[in-house]
Amino acid sequence: MNFVKESVIKAPPERVFAFHELPDAMDRLMPPWEMAKVIQKADISKVGSRAIIETRLLGVFTWKWVAEHTAYDPPRLFEDVQISGPFRSWRHRHVIKPHAAGSVLRDEIEYEMPIPLFGPLAAPISVTPRLEKLFEYRHEVTKAWAESSI
């Protein structure tokens, strides 16, 4: 399964990338409606650094999501993969490209549902709407910060 969210931000790629390097970036990117708590923050500049997030599935089940940073190429991209968590697999590439208006922030997610047989049926109902809402919020937060001092 794939998910992509792309936004134009009126700031240079270096500025957009710098937001993600802030020590509290993950806290800022966590929407208030998500029942999630950052247990351990990752340093995206260190490949191998891990983030641990405690999240709830279906509002009931608590799950620890461990993601490891696997690529760091400022100001173009960084990547994390799920080590353990709710998905069978998860790879998230954060790509920042130059654009005539400033930058394009592109989140590319490849994931596999825990029960692959039901993935194509369940993802459009249970995962895609949540990702759309989550990344709409994250892009707005990133955009507001990146464009604030330009």
JSON list of C-alpha atoms in Angstrom, two decimals:
[
{"chain": "A", "resi": 1, "resn": "MET", "atom": "CA", "xyz": [0.00, 0.00, 0.00]},
{"chain": "A", "resi": 2, "resn": "ASN", "atom": "CA", "xyz": [1.17, 3.55, -0.71]},
{"chain": "A", "resi": 3, "resn": "PHE", "atom": "CA", "xyz": [0.28, 6.99, 0.60]},
{"chain": "A", "resi": 4, "resn": "VAL", "atom": "CA", "xyz": [1.65, 10.32, -0.65]},
{"chain": "A", "resi": 5, "resn": "LYS", "atom": "CA", "xyz": [1.03, 13.85, 0.64]},
{"chain": "A", "resi": 6, "resn": "GLU", "atom": "CA", "xyz": [2.56, 16.82, -1.14]},
{"chain": "A", "resi": 7, "resn": "SER", "atom": "CA", "xyz": [2.42, 20.55, -0.28]},
{"chain": "A", "resi": 8, "resn": "VAL", "atom": "CA", "xyz": [4.05, 23.69, -1.61]},
{"chain": "A", "resi": 9, "resn": "ILE", "atom": "CA", "xyz": [5.71, 25.76, 1.11]},
{"chain": "A", "resi": 10, "resn": "LYS", "atom": "CA", "xyz": [6.90, 29.32, 0.48]},
{"chain": "A", "resi": 11, "resn": "ALA", "atom": "CA", "xyz": [10.31, 28.79, 2.04]},
{"chain": "A", "resi": 12, "resn": "PRO", "atom": "CA", "xyz": [13.62, 27.36, 0.79]},
{"chain": "A", "resi": 13, "resn": "PRO", "atom": "CA", "xyz": [14.30, 23.64, 1.24]},
{"chain": "A", "resi": 14, "resn": "GLU", "atom": "CA", "xyz": [16.90, 24.37, 3.94]},
{"chain": "A", "resi": 15, "resn": "ARG", "atom": "CA", "xyz": [14.26, 26.11, 6.05]},
{"chain": "A", "resi": 16, "resn": "VAL", "atom": "CA", "xyz": [11.67, 23.34, 5.60]},
{"chain": "A", "resi": 17, "resn": "PHE", "atom": "CA", "xyz": [14.27, 20.70, 6.45]},
{"chain": "A", "resi": 18, "resn": "ALA", "atom": "CA", "xyz": [15.40, 22.70, 9.52]},
{"chain": "A", "resi": 19, "resn": "PHE", "atom": "CA", "xyz": [11.91, 22.39, 11.00]},
{"chain": "A", "resi": 20, "resn": "HIS", "atom": "CA", "xyz": [12.25, 18.60, 11.09]},
{"chain": "A", "resi": 21, "resn": "GLU", "atom": "CA", "xyz": [15.59, 18.92, 12.89]},
{"chain": "A", "resi": 22, "resn": "LEU", "atom": "CA", "xyz": [14.08, 20.86, 15.80]},
{"chain": "A", "resi": 23, "resn": "PRO", "atom": "CA", "xyz": [14.31, 18.92, 19.08]},
{"chain": "A", "resi": 24, "resn": "ASP", "atom": "CA", "xyz": [10.54, 19.24, 19.57]},
{"chain": "A", "resi": 25, "resn": "ALA", "atom": "CA", "xyz": [9.51, 18.65, 15.94]},
{"chain": "A", "resi": 26, "resn": "MET", "atom": "CA", "xyz": [7.79, 15.34, 16.70]},
{"chain": "A", "resi": 27, "resn": "ASP", "atom": "CA", "xyz": [5.79, 16.90, 19.52]},
{"chain": "A", "resi": 28, "resn": "ARG", "atom": "CA", "xyz": [4.70, 19.74, 17.22]},
{"chain": "A", "resi": 29, "resn": "LEU", "atom": "CA", "xyz": [3.69, 17.26, 14.50]},
{"chain": "A", "resi": 30, "resn": "MET", "atom": "CA", "xyz": [1.49, 15.16, 16.80]},
{"chain": "A", "resi": 31, "resn": "PRO", "atom": "CA", "xyz": [-2.13, 16.30, 16.33]},
{"chain": "A", "resi": 32, "resn": "PRO", "atom": "CA", "xyz": [-4.15, 16.86, 19.50]},
{"chain": "A", "resi": 33, "resn": "TRP", "atom": "CA", "xyz": [-6.78, 14.29, 18.46]},
{"chain": "A", "resi": 34, "resn": "GLU", "atom": "CA", "xyz": [-4.23, 11.47, 18.07]},
{"chain": "A", "resi": 35, "resn": "MET", "atom": "CA", "xyz": [-4.09, 9.35, 21.17]},
{"chain": "A", "resi": 36, "resn": "ALA", "atom": "CA", "xyz": [-0.32, 9.10, 21.02]},
{"chain": "A", "resi": 37, "resn": "LYS", "atom": "CA", "xyz": [2.58, 9.97, 23.27]},
{"chain": "A", "resi": 38, "resn": "VAL", "atom": "CA", "xyz": [6.22, 10.44, 22.29]},
{"chain": "A", "resi": 39, "resn": "ILE", "atom": "CA", "xyz": [8.21, 8.16, 24.63]},
{"chain": "A", "resi": 40, "resn": "GLN", "atom": "CA", "xyz": [11.61, 8.67, 22.97]},
{"chain": "A", "resi": 41, "resn": "LYS", "atom": "CA", "xyz": [12.58, 11.25, 20.36]},
{"chain": "A", "resi": 42, "resn": "ALA", "atom": "CA", "xyz": [14.90, 10.41, 17.49]},
{"chain": "A", "resi": 43, "resn": "ASP", "atom": "CA", "xyz": [17.68, 12.62, 16.21]},
{"chain": "A", "resi": 44, "resn": "ILE", "atom": "CA", "xyz": [16.99, 12.52, 12.46]},
{"chain": "A", "resi": 45, "resn": "SER", "atom": "CA", "xyz": [20.60, 13.50, 11.75]},
{"chain": "A", "resi": 46, "resn": "LYS", "atom": "CA", "xyz": [21.79, 10.18, 13.18]},
{"chain": "A", "resi": 47, "resn": "VAL", "atom": "CA", "xyz": [21.07, 7.14, 11.04]},
{"chain": "A", "resi": 48, "resn": "GLY", "atom": "CA", "xyz": [20.10, 4.38, 13.45]},
{"chain": "A", "resi": 49, "resn": "SER", "atom": "CA", "xyz": [18.43, 6.78, 15.89]},
{"chain": "A", "resi": 50, "resn": "ARG", "atom": "CA", "xyz": [15.07, 5.47, 17.09]},
{"chain": "A", "resi": 51, "resn": "ALA", "atom": "CA", "xyz": [11.80, 7.11, 18.03]},
{"chain": "A", "resi": 52, "resn": "ILE", "atom": "CA", "xyz": [9.30, 5.36, 20.25]},
{"chain": "A", "resi": 53, "resn": "ILE", "atom": "CA", "xyz": [5.67, 6.42, 20.20]},
{"chain": "A", "resi": 54, "resn": "GLU", "atom": "CA", "xyz": [2.93, 4.94, 22.30]},
{"chain": "A", "resi": 55, "resn": "THR", "atom": "CA", "xyz": [-0.28, 4.92, 20.30]},
{"chain": "A", "resi": 56, "resn": "ARG", "atom": "CA", "xyz": [-3.77, 3.52, 20.57]},
{"chain": "A", "resi": 57, "resn": "LEU", "atom": "CA", "xyz": [-5.45, 1.33, 18.02]},
{"chain": "A", "resi": 58, "resn": "LEU", "atom": "CA", "xyz": [-9.22, 1.61, 17.73]},
{"chain": "A", "resi": 59, "resn": "GLY", "atom": "CA", "xyz": [-9.07, 3.84, 20.81]},
{"chain": "A", "resi": 60, "resn": "VAL", "atom": "CA", "xyz": [-8.57, 0.78, 23.03]},
{"chain": "A", "resi": 61, "resn": "PHE", "atom": "CA", "xyz": [-5.35, -1.14, 22.42]},
{"chain": "A", "resi": 62, "resn": "THR", "atom": "CA", "xyz": [-2.03, 0.45, 23.40]},
{"chain": "A", "resi": 63, "resn": "TRP", "atom": "CA", "xyz": [0.85, -0.22, 21.04]},
{"chain": "A", "resi": 64, "resn": "LYS", "atom": "CA", "xyz": [4.47, 0.93, 21.05]},
{"chain": "A", "resi": 65, "resn": "TRP", "atom": "CA", "xyz": [5.64, 2.03, 17.64]},
{"chain": "A", "resi": 66, "resn": "VAL", "atom": "CA", "xyz": [9.43, 1.95, 17.17]},
{"chain": "A", "resi": 67, "resn": "ALA", "atom": "CA", "xyz": [10.81, 3.71, 14.10]},
{"chain": "A", "resi": 68, "resn": "GLU", "atom": "CA", "xyz": [14.48, 3.82, 13.09]},
{"chain": "A", "resi": 69, "resn": "HIS", "atom": "CA", "xyz": [16.00, 6.55, 10.93]},
{"chain": "A", "resi": 70, "resn": "THR", "atom": "CA", "xyz": [17.66, 4.94, 7.93]},
{"chain": "A", "resi": 71, "resn": "ALA", "atom": "CA", "xyz": [18.60, 7.87, 5.66]},
{"chain": "A", "resi": 72, "resn": "TYR", "atom": "CA", "xyz": [19.65, 11.49, 6.17]},
{"chain": "A", "resi": 73, "resn": "ASP", "atom": "CA", "xyz": [20.50, 13.74, 3.22]},
{"chain": "A", "resi": 74, "resn": "PRO", "atom": "CA", "xyz": [19.90, 17.41, 4.13]},
{"chain": "A", "resi": 75, "resn": "PRO", "atom": "CA", "xyz": [18.11, 19.39, 2.83]},
{"chain": "A", "resi": 76, "resn": "ARG", "atom": "CA", "xyz": [16.64, 16.77, 0.47]},
{"chain": "A", "resi": 77, "resn": "LEU", "atom": "CA", "xyz": [15.35, 13.85, 2.51]},
{"chain": "A", "resi": 78, "resn": "PHE", "atom": "CA", "xyz": [15.32, 11.68, 5.57]},
{"chain": "A", "resi": 79, "resn": "GLU", "atom": "CA", "xyz": [13.68, 8.32, 6.06]},
{"chain": "A", "resi": 80, "resn": "ASP", "atom": "CA", "xyz": [12.43, 6.11, 8.84]},
{"chain": "A", "resi": 81, "resn": "VAL", "atom": "CA", "xyz": [11.22, 2.52, 8.92]},
{"chain": "A", "resi": 82, "resn": "GLN", "atom": "CA", "xyz": [9.09, 0.74, 11.47]},
{"chain": "A", "resi": 83, "resn": "ILE", "atom": "CA", "xyz": [11.07, -1.73, 13.58]},
{"chain": "A", "resi": 84, "resn": "SER", "atom": "CA", "xyz": [7.99, -2.76, 15.53]},
{"chain": "A", "resi": 85, "resn": "GLY", "atom": "CA", "xyz": [4.45, -1.47, 15.59]},
{"chain": "A", "resi": 86, "resn": "PRO", "atom": "CA", "xyz": [0.97, -1.85, 14.21]},
{"chain": "A", "resi": 87, "resn": "PHE", "atom": "CA", "xyz": [1.94, -2.54, 10.59]},
{"chain": "A", "resi": 88, "resn": "ARG", "atom": "CA", "xyz": [3.62, -5.53, 9.01]},
{"chain": "A", "resi": 89, "resn": "SER", "atom": "CA", "xyz": [5.99, -3.01, 7.40]},
{"chain": "A", "resi": 90, "resn": "TRP", "atom": "CA", "xyz": [6.24, 0.80, 7.14]},
{"chain": "A", "resi": 91, "resn": "ARG", "atom": "CA", "xyz": [8.74, 2.99, 5.28]},
{"chain": "A", "resi": 92, "resn": "HIS", "atom": "CA", "xyz": [8.35, 6.77, 5.45]},
{"chain": "A", "resi": 93, "resn": "ARG", "atom": "CA", "xyz": [10.41, 9.03, 3.20]},
{"chain": "A", "resi": 94, "resn": "HIS", "atom": "CA", "xyz": [10.32, 12.77, 3.90]},
{"chain": "A", "resi": 95, "resn": "VAL", "atom": "CA", "xyz": [11.33, 14.46, 0.64]},
{"chain": "A", "resi": 96, "resn": "ILE", "atom": "CA", "xyz": [11.91, 18.19, 0.16]},
{"chain": "A", "resi": 97, "resn": "LYS", "atom": "CA", "xyz": [12.41, 19.53, -3.34]},
{"chain": "A", "resi": 98, "resn": "PRO", "atom": "CA", "xyz": [13.06, 23.03, -4.66]},
{"chain": "A", "resi": 99, "resn": "HIS", "atom": "CA", "xyz": [10.03, 24.69, -6.25]},
{"chain": "A", "resi": 100, "resn": "ALA", "atom": "CA", "xyz": [9.49, 28.04, -7.98]},
{"chain": "A", "resi": 101, "resn": "ALA", "atom": "CA", "xyz": [7.48, 29.22, -4.94]},
{"chain": "A", "resi": 102, "resn": "GLY", "atom": "CA", "xyz": [9.99, 27.79, -2.42]},
{"chain": "A", "resi": 103, "resn": "SER", "atom": "CA", "xyz": [9.77, 24.06, -1.70]},
{"chain": "A", "resi": 104, "resn": "VAL", "atom": "CA", "xyz": [7.63, 20.99, -2.11]},
{"chain": "A", "resi": 105, "resn": "LEU", "atom": "CA", "xyz": [7.29, 18.86, 1.01]},
{"chain": "A", "resi": 106, "resn": "ARG", "atom": "CA", "xyz": [6.43, 15.30, 0.03]},
{"chain": "A", "resi": 107, "resn": "ASP", "atom": "CA", "xyz": [5.74, 12.46, 2.44]},
{"chain": "A", "resi": 108, "resn": "GLU", "atom": "CA", "xyz": [5.91, 9.03, 0.80]},
{"chain": "A", "resi": 109, "resn": "ILE", "atom": "CA", "xyz": [4.73, 6.06, 2.84]},
{"chain": "A", "resi": 110, "resn": "GLU", "atom": "CA", "xyz": [4.89, 2.43, 1.80]},
{"chain": "A", "resi": 111, "resn": "TYR", "atom": "CA", "xyz": [3.17, 0.13, 4.23]},
{"chain": "A", "resi": 112, "resn": "GLU", "atom": "CA", "xyz": [1.80, -3.34, 4.58]},
{"chain": "A", "resi": 113, "resn": "MET", "atom": "CA", "xyz": [-1.23, -4.07, 6.72]},
{"chain": "A", "resi": 114, "resn": "PRO", "atom": "CA", "xyz": [-0.84, -6.55, 9.59]},
{"chain": "A", "resi": 115, "resn": "ILE", "atom": "CA", "xyz": [-3.08, -9.04, 7.79]},
{"chain": "A", "resi": 116, "resn": "PRO", "atom": "CA", "xyz": [-2.08, -8.69, 4.11]},
{"chain": "A", "resi": 117, "resn": "LEU", "atom": "CA", "xyz": [-5.12, -10.52, 2.81]},
{"chain": "A", "resi": 118, "resn": "PHE", "atom": "CA", "xyz": [-7.41, -7.78, 4.15]},
{"chain": "A", "resi": 119, "resn": "GLY", "atom": "CA", "xyz": [-5.08, -4.85, 3.39]},
{"chain": "A", "resi": 120, "resn": "PRO", "atom": "CA", "xyz": [-6.60, -3.72, 0.09]},
{"chain": "A", "resi": 121, "resn": "LEU", "atom": "CA", "xyz": [-10.06, -3.81, 1.67]},
{"chain": "A", "resi": 122, "resn": "ALA", "atom": "CA", "xyz": [-9.24, -2.36, 5.08]},
{"chain": "A", "resi": 123, "resn": "ALA", "atom": "CA", "xyz": [-6.72, 0.37, 4.20]},
{"chain": "A", "resi": 124, "resn": "PRO", "atom": "CA", "xyz": [-9.14, 2.69, 2.33]},
{"chain": "A", "resi": 125, "resn": "ILE", "atom": "CA", "xyz": [-11.52, 2.55, 5.29]},
{"chain": "A", "resi": 126, "resn": "SER", "atom": "CA", "xyz": [-9.22, 2.42, 8.31]},
{"chain": "A", "resi": 127, "resn": "VAL", "atom": "CA", "xyz": [-5.78, 3.76, 7.32]},
{"chain": "A", "resi": 128, "resn": "THR", "atom": "CA", "xyz": [-6.03, 6.17, 4.38]},
{"chain": "A", "resi": 129, "resn": "PRO", "atom": "CA", "xyz": [-8.49, 8.63, 5.99]},
{"chain": "A", "resi": 130, "resn": "ARG", "atom": "CA", "xyz": [-6.39, 8.74, 9.16]},
{"chain": "A", "resi": 131, "resn": "LEU", "atom": "CA", "xyz": [-3.20, 9.35, 7.17]},
{"chain": "A", "resi": 132, "resn": "GLU", "atom": "CA", "xyz": [-4.87, 12.09, 5.11]},
{"chain": "A", "resi": 133, "resn": "LYS", "atom": "CA", "xyz": [-5.99, 13.93, 8.25]},
{"chain": "A", "resi": 134, "resn": "LEU", "atom": "CA", "xyz": [-2.66, 13.39, 10.03]},
{"chain": "A", "resi": 135, "resn": "PHE", "atom": "CA", "xyz": [-0.50, 14.61, 7.16]},
{"chain": "A", "resi": 136, "resn": "GLU", "atom": "CA", "xyz": [-2.77, 17.55, 6.37]},
{"chain": "A", "resi": 137, "resn": "TYR", "atom": "CA", "xyz": [-2.15, 18.68, 9.95]},
{"chain": "A", "resi": 138, "resn": "ARG", "atom": "CA", "xyz": [1.60, 17.99, 9.80]},
{"chain": "A", "resi": 139, "resn": "HIS", "atom": "CA", "xyz": [2.04, 19.89, 6.55]},
{"chain": "A", "resi": 140, "resn": "GLU", "atom": "CA", "xyz": [0.11, 22.88, 7.93]},
{"chain": "A", "resi": 141, "resn": "VAL", "atom": "CA", "xyz": [2.30, 22.94, 11.08]},
{"chain": "A", "resi": 142, "resn": "THR", "atom": "CA", "xyz": [5.48, 22.67, 9.00]},
{"chain": "A", "resi": 143, "resn": "LYS", "atom": "CA", "xyz": [4.28, 25.35, 6.57]},
{"chain": "A", "resi": 144, "resn": "ALA", "atom": "CA", "xyz": [3.34, 27.78, 9.37]},
{"chain": "A", "resi": 145, "resn": "TRP", "atom": "CA", "xyz": [6.78, 27.43, 11.00]},
{"chain": "A", "resi": 146, "resn": "ALA", "atom": "CA", "xyz": [8.80, 27.54, 7.75]},
{"chain": "A", "resi": 147, "resn": "GLU", "atom": "CA", "xyz": [6.95, 30.55, 6.36]},
{"chain": "A", "resi": 148, "resn": "SER", "atom": "CA", "xyz": [6.86, 32.47, 9.68]},
{"chain": "A", "resi": 149, "resn": "SER", "atom": "CA", "xyz": [10.24, 34.21, 9.48]},
{"chain": "A", "resi": 150, "resn": "ILE", "atom": "CA", "xyz": [10.64, 34.58, 5.73]}
]
